[in-house]
Amino acid sequence: MIMYTFLIILLPLFTFLLLGLAGKRFGPKTAGIIGTAGLIGVTGISFLTAISYFGGGRTTEGVFPTLIPFNVEWLRFSESLHIDLGIMLDPISVMMLIVISTVSLMVHIYSIGYMKGEQGVQRYFAFLSLFTMSMLGLVVATNIFQMYLFWELVGVSSYLLIGFYYTKPAAVAAAKKAFVVTRFADLGFLIGILIYGYYANTFAFTPENHALVAAGSLIPLALGLMFVGGAGKSAMFPLHIWLPDAMEGPTPVSALIHAATMVVAGVYLLARLFPLFIGFAPEVLHLAGYIGAFTALFAAMIACVQTDIKRVLAFSTISQIGFMIVALGVCTSNDPHEGGLGYMASMFHLFTHAMFKALLFLCAGAVIHAVHSNEVKDMGGLRKYLPVTHITFLIACLAIAGIPPFSGFFSKDEILVACFKFSPVMGITMCGIAGLTAYYMFRLYYLIFWGKERTTDTKERGDNSDLRAMKENPQLTIHEAPRSMTIPLIFLSSVTCIAGLIPFGNFVSSNGEAYSIHLNMPVAITSVCVAVLGIAIATWMFKVQRNHSQFSILNSLV
């Protein structure tokens, strides 16, 4: 296992260096093939690792073992305090390898078609490889300082990709904003690591308990500061302000940032340090949960009135990450049968959300590719012209709304069960936010694919003719995206349909033991009814627009 797990980091690093240093020697298409080939290798190795790891069985204690197939000491400060670089495999790191590699591969394939004709494609694929390598290195880190090093590389990668269109002032400003905001948050993360390392006398994720007990209240302080770093990366209030502006980057980049890399880093941090939070700072964990609930609520409310397709999905991501933070925050023990259900639910939702949120962003890219606009006022009636995009987007909407049998229903149901166990108020609140999610997603769906057909570029054409007129001019005809873009849509929609059936609790749980997922029928029925109500309201308001007055009123409110 040592050889091929090391390649998980080495392959994307190699493609980054190759395309970054010698990219001009390759054509844009060749650069895309090189970058995609590297990710095919990473994805294959990640799946082999997962099969080997979970297929190896559990220990006599009934848990999957923690394996360190590669580790090297980098800096030594004392006998027990040193910084290592290596690879650690346990249930959540192996799960994250699958998520990151799968979504990144789909983004690479999709980008070959989406970025056709763009300038700097070689640079684009080099940055994608760096981004993927950074996140992979973060999730397999053997210690918290290695995690921090790759954490900062994720920040650098996001800066480079968000500001890819460096000739656009808006893109440059968005990249700077993301970098600066997350750097302030990461200062708290670094201070927390230093306090933790000083008093625990180690950077390991599992230090000796007696050292933490002796440190007293400083360990909760350290963990709270680390959460600040996670809140910055995961765009929790009030550090959420960078994420909507990050939509200035290419749409496939948005899919990668929102689905599998940057914004889930904060959730992964809490999950990785979960035993420390439960054992020494449960109040900090609960505070994180309350912050996540508030963030999920206000982001969902803002998404209800956005008119830019990518900004709707951006606020949707903030809200869904809030769900994951809440799930971890409501945990009160390491036992999934008692108070640890939220841990498994959070990781399950991270897994399912990565697939359908990547699908939503890539569908948005196909729509933008067709109509050359991000604004929903320039869309409408597109289901007849973009049939594959229409069906796949609908599947993703049903999943995020929590409609069975799509994957989002199963993971969100477990979160709601955990919330109701923690507090009825928290459960009712999150159930209401789930209803808002169904409403704003189907509002977006109807505005894009139903309603009155509108021109894509009225300024250039000088009239208000609808999309049917474009059939008379082939150059103006709206058409489905090329196969390099639709194949990832079909794949991710297929995963979205079946991912909820995976017995996720058998692989990932709060104490490592197998946990059998079962539906809590009262909660499930309630959540589905609330989601259906949200969809029904959106259908009534937006499916059949008798005139533009309703839409104009919403625009004036924004």
Coordinates of C-alpha atoms in Angstrom, one line a residue:
M1 CA 0.0 0.0 0.0
I2 CA 3.0 2.3 0.5
M3 CA 3.8 2.7 -3.2
Y4 CA 0.5 3.6 -4.7
T5 CA -0.9 5.7 -1.8
F6 CA 2.1 8.0 -2.2
L7 CA 1.2 8.5 -5.8
I8 CA -2.1 10.1 -4.8
I9 CA -0.1 13.2 -3.9
L10 CA 2.7 12.7 -6.4
L11 CA 0.6 12.5 -9.6
P12 CA -1.2 15.8 -9.4
L13 CA 2.0 17.5 -8.2
F14 CA 3.8 16.1 -11.3
T15 CA 1.0 17.4 -13.6
F16 CA 1.1 20.8 -11.9
L17 CA 4.8 21.1 -12.4
L18 CA 4.7 19.8 -15.9
L19 CA 2.0 22.1 -17.1
G20 CA 3.2 25.0 -15.0
L21 CA 6.8 24.9 -16.2
A22 CA 6.4 23.5 -19.7
G23 CA 2.7 24.3 -20.5
K24 CA 3.5 26.5 -23.5
R25 CA 5.0 23.6 -25.2
F26 CA 1.6 21.9 -25.3
G27 CA -1.5 22.9 -27.0
P28 CA -4.7 23.7 -25.0
K29 CA -6.2 20.3 -25.8
T30 CA -3.0 18.4 -25.0
A31 CA -2.8 20.3 -21.6
G32 CA -6.3 19.2 -20.8
I33 CA -5.6 15.6 -21.7
I34 CA -2.4 15.6 -19.5
G35 CA -4.3 17.1 -16.6
T36 CA -7.2 14.7 -17.0
A37 CA -4.9 11.7 -17.4
G38 CA -3.2 12.5 -14.1
L39 CA -6.6 12.7 -12.4
I40 CA -7.7 9.4 -13.9
G41 CA -4.6 7.9 -12.2
V42 CA -5.4 9.6 -8.9
T43 CA -9.0 8.4 -9.0
G44 CA -8.1 4.8 -9.9
I45 CA -5.5 4.7 -7.0
S46 CA -8.1 6.3 -4.6
F47 CA -10.7 3.7 -5.4
L48 CA -8.1 0.9 -5.1
T49 CA -7.1 2.3 -1.7
A50 CA -10.8 2.4 -0.6
I51 CA -11.4 -1.2 -1.7
S52 CA -8.2 -2.4 -0.1
Y53 CA -8.8 -0.4 3.1
F54 CA -12.5 -1.2 3.7
G55 CA -12.1 -4.7 2.3
G56 CA -9.4 -5.5 4.8
G57 CA -12.0 -5.8 7.5
R58 CA -12.2 -4.4 11.0
T59 CA -9.9 -5.1 14.0
T60 CA -10.9 -7.3 16.9
E61 CA -12.3 -4.1 18.6
G62 CA -14.8 -3.8 15.7
V63 CA -13.3 -0.7 14.1
F64 CA -11.4 0.0 11.0
P65 CA -7.7 0.5 11.7
T66 CA -5.8 3.7 11.3
L67 CA -2.9 3.0 8.8
I68 CA 0.1 5.2 8.1
P69 CA 1.7 3.7 5.0
F70 CA 4.1 6.6 4.6
N71 CA 5.6 9.0 7.2
V72 CA 8.8 11.0 7.4
E73 CA 10.0 13.4 10.1
W74 CA 10.5 16.9 8.8
L75 CA 11.2 19.2 11.7
R76 CA 12.0 18.2 15.3
F77 CA 11.5 20.6 18.2
S78 CA 11.7 18.1 21.1
E79 CA 11.5 14.4 21.7
S80 CA 7.7 14.4 21.3
L81 CA 7.1 17.6 19.4
H82 CA 7.9 17.4 15.8
I83 CA 6.3 18.0 12.4
D84 CA 5.9 14.9 10.1
L85 CA 4.8 14.6 6.5
G86 CA 3.0 11.4 5.6
I87 CA -0.2 9.7 4.7
M88 CA -2.8 8.5 7.2
L89 CA -5.7 6.3 6.1
D90 CA -8.8 6.0 8.3
P91 CA -12.5 5.9 7.3
I92 CA -13.0 9.7 6.8
S93 CA -9.7 10.2 5.0
V94 CA -10.4 7.3 2.6
M95 CA -14.0 8.6 2.1
M96 CA -12.6 12.0 1.2
L97 CA -10.1 10.6 -1.3
I98 CA -13.1 9.1 -3.2
V99 CA -15.0 12.4 -3.0
I100 CA -12.2 14.7 -4.1
S101 CA -10.8 12.5 -6.8
T102 CA -14.2 11.7 -8.4
V103 CA -15.4 15.3 -8.5
S104 CA -12.1 16.6 -9.6
L105 CA -12.0 14.1 -12.4
M106 CA -15.4 15.1 -13.6
V107 CA -14.4 18.8 -13.5
H108 CA -11.3 18.0 -15.5
I109 CA -13.3 16.2 -18.2
Y110 CA -15.9 18.9 -18.2
S111 CA -13.3 21.7 -18.5
I112 CA -11.9 20.3 -21.8
G113 CA -15.1 21.3 -23.4
Y114 CA -16.0 24.3 -21.3
M115 CA -12.6 26.1 -21.6
K116 CA -12.3 25.5 -25.3
G117 CA -11.2 28.7 -27.0
E118 CA -10.1 30.3 -23.7
Q119 CA -6.7 31.9 -23.2
G120 CA -4.3 30.3 -20.7
V121 CA -5.9 26.8 -20.7
Q122 CA -2.5 25.3 -19.8
R123 CA -2.3 27.5 -16.7
Y124 CA -5.8 26.6 -15.8
F125 CA -5.2 22.9 -15.8
A126 CA -1.9 23.4 -13.9
F127 CA -3.9 25.3 -11.2
L128 CA -6.6 22.6 -11.1
S129 CA -3.9 19.9 -10.4
L130 CA -2.4 22.1 -7.6
F131 CA -5.8 22.6 -6.1
T132 CA -6.5 18.8 -6.1
M133 CA -3.1 17.9 -4.8
S134 CA -3.5 20.4 -1.9
M135 CA -6.9 19.0 -0.8
L136 CA -5.7 15.4 -1.1
G137 CA -2.7 16.3 1.0
L138 CA -4.9 18.0 3.6
V139 CA -7.2 15.0 4.1
V140 CA -4.5 12.4 4.4
A141 CA -2.3 14.5 6.8
T142 CA -0.8 12.5 9.7
N143 CA -0.7 15.6 12.0
I144 CA -2.4 18.9 12.4
F145 CA 0.6 20.9 11.2
Q146 CA 0.8 19.0 8.0
M147 CA -2.9 19.7 7.6
Y148 CA -2.2 23.4 8.1
L149 CA 0.5 23.4 5.4
F150 CA -1.8 21.9 2.8
W151 CA -4.7 24.1 4.2
E152 CA -2.7 27.1 3.1
L153 CA -1.9 25.6 -0.3
V154 CA -5.7 25.2 -0.8
G155 CA -6.0 28.9 -0.1
V156 CA -3.3 29.8 -2.6
S157 CA -4.9 27.5 -5.2
S158 CA -8.3 29.1 -4.8
Y159 CA -6.7 32.5 -5.2
L160 CA -5.1 31.5 -8.5
L161 CA -8.3 29.9 -9.8
I162 CA -10.8 32.5 -8.7
G163 CA -8.6 35.2 -10.3
F164 CA -7.9 33.1 -13.4
Y165 CA -9.4 35.9 -15.6
Y166 CA -6.9 38.3 -14.3
T167 CA -7.8 40.9 -16.9
K168 CA -11.2 41.3 -15.3
P169 CA -11.1 43.7 -12.3
A170 CA -14.0 41.9 -10.7
A171 CA -12.2 38.5 -10.8
V172 CA -9.0 40.1 -9.4
A173 CA -11.0 41.7 -6.6
A174 CA -12.8 38.4 -5.8
A175 CA -9.6 36.5 -5.6
K176 CA -8.1 39.1 -3.2
K177 CA -11.2 39.1 -1.1
A178 CA -11.2 35.3 -0.8
F179 CA -7.5 35.3 0.0
V180 CA -7.6 38.1 2.6
V181 CA -10.7 36.9 4.5
T182 CA -9.5 33.3 4.7
R183 CA -6.0 34.5 5.8
F184 CA -7.6 36.4 8.8
A185 CA -9.4 33.2 9.7
D186 CA -6.3 31.1 9.3
L187 CA -4.4 33.3 11.7
G188 CA -6.7 32.0 14.4
F189 CA -6.1 28.5 13.1
L190 CA -2.4 28.9 13.4
I191 CA -2.5 30.4 16.9
G192 CA -4.8 27.6 18.0
I193 CA -2.3 25.0 16.6
L194 CA 0.6 26.7 18.4
I195 CA -1.3 26.8 21.7
Y196 CA -2.3 23.2 21.2
G197 CA 1.2 22.1 20.3
Y198 CA 2.8 23.9 23.3
Y199 CA 0.5 22.4 25.9
A200 CA -0.2 19.0 24.4
N201 CA 3.6 18.7 23.4
T202 CA 2.6 17.2 20.1
F203 CA 0.9 18.0 16.8
A204 CA -0.7 14.6 16.6
F205 CA -4.5 14.3 16.3
T206 CA -4.6 12.0 19.3
P207 CA -2.3 13.3 22.1
E208 CA -2.0 11.9 25.6
N209 CA -5.1 12.9 27.6
H210 CA -3.1 13.8 30.8
A211 CA -1.4 16.6 28.9
L212 CA -4.7 18.0 27.8
V213 CA -6.2 17.8 31.2
A214 CA -3.2 19.6 32.7
A215 CA -3.7 22.4 30.2
G216 CA -7.2 23.2 31.5
S217 CA -9.1 25.8 29.6
L218 CA -6.4 26.5 27.1
I219 CA -7.3 23.4 25.1
P220 CA -10.9 24.6 24.5
L221 CA -9.4 28.0 23.6
A222 CA -7.0 26.3 21.1
L223 CA -9.8 24.2 19.6
G224 CA -12.0 27.3 19.3
L225 CA -9.3 29.2 17.5
M226 CA -8.9 26.2 15.1
F227 CA -12.6 26.4 14.4
V228 CA -12.2 30.0 13.4
G229 CA -9.9 28.8 10.6
G230 CA -12.5 26.2 9.6
A231 CA -15.3 28.8 9.7
G232 CA -13.3 30.9 7.3
K233 CA -12.7 28.1 4.8
S234 CA -16.3 26.9 5.1
A235 CA -17.8 30.4 4.8
M236 CA -19.6 30.4 8.1
F237 CA -21.1 33.7 9.3
P238 CA -19.5 36.3 9.5
L239 CA -16.7 35.0 7.4
H240 CA -19.0 34.0 4.5
I241 CA -18.5 37.2 2.5
W242 CA -15.8 35.9 0.2
L243 CA -17.7 32.9 -1.3
P244 CA -20.4 34.6 -3.4
D245 CA -17.8 36.8 -5.1
A246 CA -15.7 33.7 -5.8
M247 CA -18.1 33.0 -8.6
E248 CA -16.0 35.3 -10.8
G249 CA -13.7 32.3 -11.6
P250 CA -14.6 29.7 -14.3
T251 CA -17.7 27.7 -13.5
P252 CA -15.9 24.3 -13.3
V253 CA -13.7 25.9 -10.6
S254 CA -16.8 26.9 -8.7
A255 CA -17.9 23.2 -8.9
L256 CA -14.6 22.1 -7.4
I257 CA -14.4 24.7 -4.7
H258 CA -18.0 24.2 -3.6
A259 CA -18.4 20.5 -3.9
A260 CA -15.2 18.7 -2.9
T261 CA -12.4 21.0 -1.9
M262 CA -12.2 24.3 -0.2
V263 CA -15.5 24.9 1.6
V264 CA -15.7 21.4 3.0
A265 CA -12.2 21.7 4.6
G266 CA -13.8 23.3 7.7
V267 CA -16.2 20.4 8.1
Y268 CA -13.4 17.9 7.7
L269 CA -11.3 19.8 10.3
L270 CA -14.1 19.5 12.9
A271 CA -14.6 15.8 12.0
R272 CA -10.9 15.1 12.2
L273 CA -10.6 16.7 15.7
F274 CA -14.0 15.4 16.8
P275 CA -12.7 13.2 19.7
L276 CA -10.9 16.3 21.1
F277 CA -13.9 18.5 20.8
I278 CA -16.2 15.9 22.4
G279 CA -13.7 15.1 25.2
F280 CA -12.4 18.6 26.0
A281 CA -14.5 21.3 24.4
P282 CA -18.1 20.2 23.8
E283 CA -19.3 23.7 24.4
V284 CA -17.2 24.9 21.5
L285 CA -18.7 22.2 19.3
H286 CA -22.2 23.2 20.3
L287 CA -21.3 26.9 19.6
A288 CA -20.2 25.8 16.1
G289 CA -23.5 24.1 15.7
Y290 CA -25.5 27.3 16.5
I291 CA -23.3 29.3 14.2
G292 CA -23.9 26.7 11.5
A293 CA -27.7 26.9 12.0
F294 CA -27.8 30.7 11.7
T295 CA -25.6 30.6 8.7
A296 CA -27.8 27.9 7.0
L297 CA -30.9 30.0 7.7
F298 CA -29.7 33.4 6.4
A299 CA -27.9 31.9 3.4
A300 CA -31.1 30.1 2.4
M301 CA -33.1 33.3 2.7
I302 CA -30.7 35.2 0.5
A303 CA -30.7 32.4 -2.1
C304 CA -34.5 32.9 -2.4
V305 CA -34.0 36.3 -4.1
Q306 CA -30.8 36.0 -6.1
T307 CA -31.0 36.4 -9.8
D308 CA -27.5 35.2 -10.8
I309 CA -27.6 31.4 -11.3
K310 CA -24.1 30.9 -9.8
R311 CA -24.8 33.1 -6.8
V312 CA -28.0 31.1 -6.0
L313 CA -25.8 28.0 -5.9
A314 CA -23.1 29.8 -3.9
F315 CA -25.5 30.7 -1.1
S316 CA -27.0 27.2 -1.4
T317 CA -23.5 25.9 -0.6
I318 CA -23.1 28.1 2.4
S319 CA -26.5 26.8 3.7
Q320 CA -25.6 23.2 3.1
I321 CA -22.2 23.5 4.7
G322 CA -24.2 25.0 7.7
F323 CA -26.2 21.7 7.8
M324 CA -23.0 19.7 8.1
I325 CA -21.6 22.0 10.8
V326 CA -24.9 21.7 12.7
A327 CA -24.8 17.9 12.5
L328 CA -21.4 17.9 14.1
G329 CA -22.3 20.6 16.6
V330 CA -25.3 18.7 18.0
C331 CA -23.2 15.6 18.9
T332 CA -22.9 15.0 22.6
S333 CA -20.9 11.7 22.7
N334 CA -18.9 9.3 20.6
D335 CA -21.7 6.8 20.5
P336 CA -23.8 7.0 17.3
H337 CA -26.7 5.4 19.1
E338 CA -26.7 8.1 21.8
G339 CA -25.4 11.5 20.8
G340 CA -22.9 10.8 18.0
L341 CA -25.3 10.3 15.1
G342 CA -24.6 13.8 13.8
Y343 CA -21.0 12.9 13.0
M344 CA -22.0 10.1 10.6
A345 CA -24.8 12.3 9.2
S346 CA -22.4 15.2 8.6
M347 CA -19.9 13.0 6.7
F348 CA -22.8 11.3 4.8
H349 CA -24.2 14.7 3.7
L350 CA -20.7 15.8 2.8
F351 CA -20.4 12.8 0.5
T352 CA -23.9 13.2 -1.2
H353 CA -23.7 17.0 -1.3
A354 CA -20.4 16.8 -3.2
M355 CA -22.0 14.9 -6.0
F356 CA -25.2 16.8 -6.5
K357 CA -23.6 20.2 -5.9
A358 CA -20.9 19.5 -8.4
L359 CA -23.7 18.4 -10.7
L360 CA -25.6 21.7 -10.1
F361 CA -22.6 23.9 -10.9
L362 CA -21.7 21.9 -14.0
C363 CA -25.3 22.2 -15.2
A364 CA -25.1 25.9 -14.5
G365 CA -22.0 26.0 -16.6
A366 CA -23.8 24.3 -19.5
V367 CA -26.7 26.8 -19.3
I368 CA -24.2 29.7 -19.2
H369 CA -22.3 28.1 -22.1
A370 CA -25.6 28.1 -24.1
V371 CA -27.1 31.5 -23.3
H372 CA -23.9 33.5 -22.5
S373 CA -25.3 35.0 -19.3
N374 CA -25.5 34.3 -15.6
E375 CA -28.8 36.1 -15.1
V376 CA -32.0 34.1 -15.0
K377 CA -33.8 37.0 -16.7
D378 CA -32.0 35.9 -19.9
M379 CA -33.2 32.3 -19.5
G380 CA -36.5 30.5 -19.7
G381 CA -37.9 27.6 -21.6
L382 CA -34.5 26.0 -22.0
R383 CA -35.7 22.4 -21.3
K384 CA -36.5 22.0 -25.1
Y385 CA -33.0 23.1 -26.1
L386 CA -30.9 21.5 -23.3
P387 CA -32.6 18.2 -22.6
V388 CA -29.6 16.5 -20.9
T389 CA -28.9 19.5 -18.8
H390 CA -32.6 19.9 -17.9
I391 CA -33.0 16.3 -16.6
T392 CA -29.7 16.2 -14.7
F393 CA -30.4 19.6 -13.1
L394 CA -33.8 18.4 -12.1
I395 CA -32.3 15.3 -10.5
A396 CA -29.9 17.5 -8.5
C397 CA -32.7 19.8 -7.4
L398 CA -34.7 16.8 -6.2
A399 CA -31.7 15.5 -4.3
I400 CA -30.9 18.8 -2.5
A401 CA -34.6 19.3 -1.7
G402 CA -34.5 16.0 0.1
I403 CA -37.0 14.1 -2.0
P404 CA -36.7 10.3 -1.9
P405 CA -35.2 8.1 -3.3
F406 CA -32.4 10.6 -4.2
S407 CA -29.3 10.8 -2.1
G408 CA -29.9 14.1 -0.4
F409 CA -33.0 12.7 1.3
F410 CA -31.1 10.0 3.2
S411 CA -28.2 12.2 4.4
K412 CA -30.4 15.2 5.3
D413 CA -32.8 12.9 7.1
E414 CA -30.0 11.6 9.4
I415 CA -29.0 15.3 10.1
L416 CA -32.6 16.2 11.1
V417 CA -32.9 13.1 13.3
A418 CA -29.7 14.1 15.1
C419 CA -31.0 17.7 15.5
F420 CA -34.3 16.6 16.9
K421 CA -32.4 14.4 19.4
F422 CA -30.4 17.4 20.5
S423 CA -33.2 19.8 20.7
P424 CA -36.7 20.1 19.2
V425 CA -36.1 23.7 18.5
M426 CA -33.0 22.9 16.5
G427 CA -34.8 20.1 14.7
I428 CA -37.8 22.4 13.7
T429 CA -35.4 25.1 12.6
M430 CA -33.3 22.9 10.4
C431 CA -36.5 21.3 9.0
G432 CA -37.7 24.7 8.0
I433 CA -34.4 25.6 6.3
A434 CA -34.8 22.3 4.4
G435 CA -38.1 23.6 3.1
L436 CA -36.5 26.9 2.1
T437 CA -33.9 24.9 0.2
A438 CA -36.6 23.1 -1.8
Y439 CA -38.2 26.4 -2.6
Y440 CA -35.2 28.4 -3.9
M441 CA -33.9 25.4 -5.9
F442 CA -37.1 24.9 -7.7
R443 CA -37.5 28.6 -8.1
L444 CA -34.2 28.5 -10.0
Y445 CA -35.2 25.4 -11.9
Y446 CA -38.5 26.9 -13.2
L447 CA -36.9 30.3 -14.1
I448 CA -34.2 28.5 -16.2
F449 CA -36.1 25.7 -17.8
W450 CA -39.8 26.7 -17.9
G451 CA -41.7 29.9 -18.3
K452 CA -41.4 32.4 -21.2
E453 CA -38.5 31.9 -23.6
R454 CA -36.2 34.9 -23.7
T455 CA -33.4 36.1 -26.0
T456 CA -29.9 35.5 -24.9
D457 CA -28.5 38.8 -26.0
T458 CA -31.1 41.5 -26.6
K459 CA -28.5 44.3 -26.7
E460 CA -26.7 42.8 -29.7
R461 CA -29.8 41.7 -31.5
G462 CA -31.8 44.9 -30.9
D463 CA -35.1 43.2 -30.4
N464 CA -37.1 41.1 -27.9
S465 CA -37.7 37.9 -30.1
D466 CA -37.8 34.6 -28.2
L467 CA -35.5 31.6 -28.5
R468 CA -37.5 30.1 -31.4
A469 CA -36.3 32.8 -33.7
M470 CA -32.8 31.6 -33.2
K471 CA -33.6 28.5 -35.1
E472 CA -33.5 30.6 -38.2
N473 CA -29.9 31.6 -37.6
P474 CA -27.6 28.6 -36.8
Q475 CA -25.0 30.9 -35.2
L476 CA -27.6 32.1 -32.6
T477 CA -29.2 28.7 -31.9
I478 CA -29.0 27.5 -28.3
H479 CA -27.9 23.9 -28.2
E480 CA -26.8 21.3 -25.8
A481 CA -23.3 21.3 -24.5
P482 CA -20.7 19.0 -26.1
R483 CA -20.2 15.4 -24.9
S484 CA -17.1 16.3 -22.8
M485 CA -19.5 18.4 -20.7
T486 CA -22.6 16.2 -20.7
I487 CA -20.9 13.0 -19.8
P488 CA -19.9 14.3 -16.4
L489 CA -23.4 15.5 -15.9
I490 CA -24.8 12.0 -16.7
F491 CA -22.3 10.4 -14.4
L492 CA -22.9 12.7 -11.4
S493 CA -26.7 12.4 -11.8
S494 CA -26.4 8.6 -11.8
V495 CA -24.3 8.8 -8.6
T496 CA -26.9 11.2 -7.1
C497 CA -29.6 8.7 -7.8
I498 CA -27.9 5.8 -6.0
A499 CA -25.5 7.3 -3.4
G500 CA -28.2 7.4 -0.7
L501 CA -28.5 3.6 -0.8
I502 CA -24.9 3.1 0.3
P503 CA -24.8 1.8 3.9
F504 CA -22.6 4.7 4.9
G505 CA -22.8 4.1 8.6
N506 CA -21.1 0.7 8.1
F507 CA -18.0 2.6 6.9
V508 CA -18.0 5.9 8.8
S509 CA -19.3 6.5 12.3
S510 CA -18.4 8.6 15.4
N511 CA -16.7 5.8 17.3
G512 CA -15.6 3.7 14.3
E513 CA -18.1 0.9 14.9
A514 CA -20.6 -0.2 12.3
Y515 CA -23.8 1.8 12.5
S516 CA -26.9 0.6 10.6
I517 CA -28.8 3.5 9.1
H518 CA -32.5 3.3 9.4
L519 CA -35.2 5.8 8.6
N520 CA -37.0 7.7 11.4
M521 CA -40.4 7.7 9.8
P522 CA -41.9 10.7 11.7
V523 CA -38.9 12.8 10.9
A524 CA -38.7 11.5 7.3
I525 CA -42.4 12.1 6.6
T526 CA -42.2 15.6 8.1
S527 CA -39.1 16.6 6.1
V528 CA -40.6 15.3 2.9
C529 CA -43.9 17.1 3.5
V530 CA -42.0 20.4 4.2
A531 CA -39.9 19.9 1.0
V532 CA -43.0 19.2 -1.1
L533 CA -44.6 22.3 0.3
G534 CA -41.5 24.3 -0.7
I535 CA -41.6 22.8 -4.2
A536 CA -45.4 23.4 -4.5
I537 CA -45.0 27.1 -3.6
A538 CA -42.2 27.5 -6.1
T539 CA -44.3 25.7 -8.8
W540 CA -47.3 28.0 -8.1
M541 CA -45.1 31.1 -8.3
F542 CA -42.7 30.4 -11.1
K543 CA -43.7 27.4 -13.3
V544 CA -46.3 29.3 -15.4
Q545 CA -45.5 33.0 -15.5
R546 CA -48.6 34.8 -16.9
N547 CA -46.5 38.0 -17.3
H548 CA -43.3 39.4 -16.1
S549 CA -44.8 41.5 -13.3
Q550 CA -44.1 38.9 -10.6
F551 CA -40.5 38.5 -11.7
S552 CA -40.1 42.2 -11.9
I553 CA -41.4 42.6 -8.3
L554 CA -38.8 40.2 -7.1
N555 CA -36.0 42.0 -9.0
S556 CA -37.1 45.3 -7.5
L557 CA -37.0 43.7 -4.0
V558 CA -33.4 42.5 -4.6

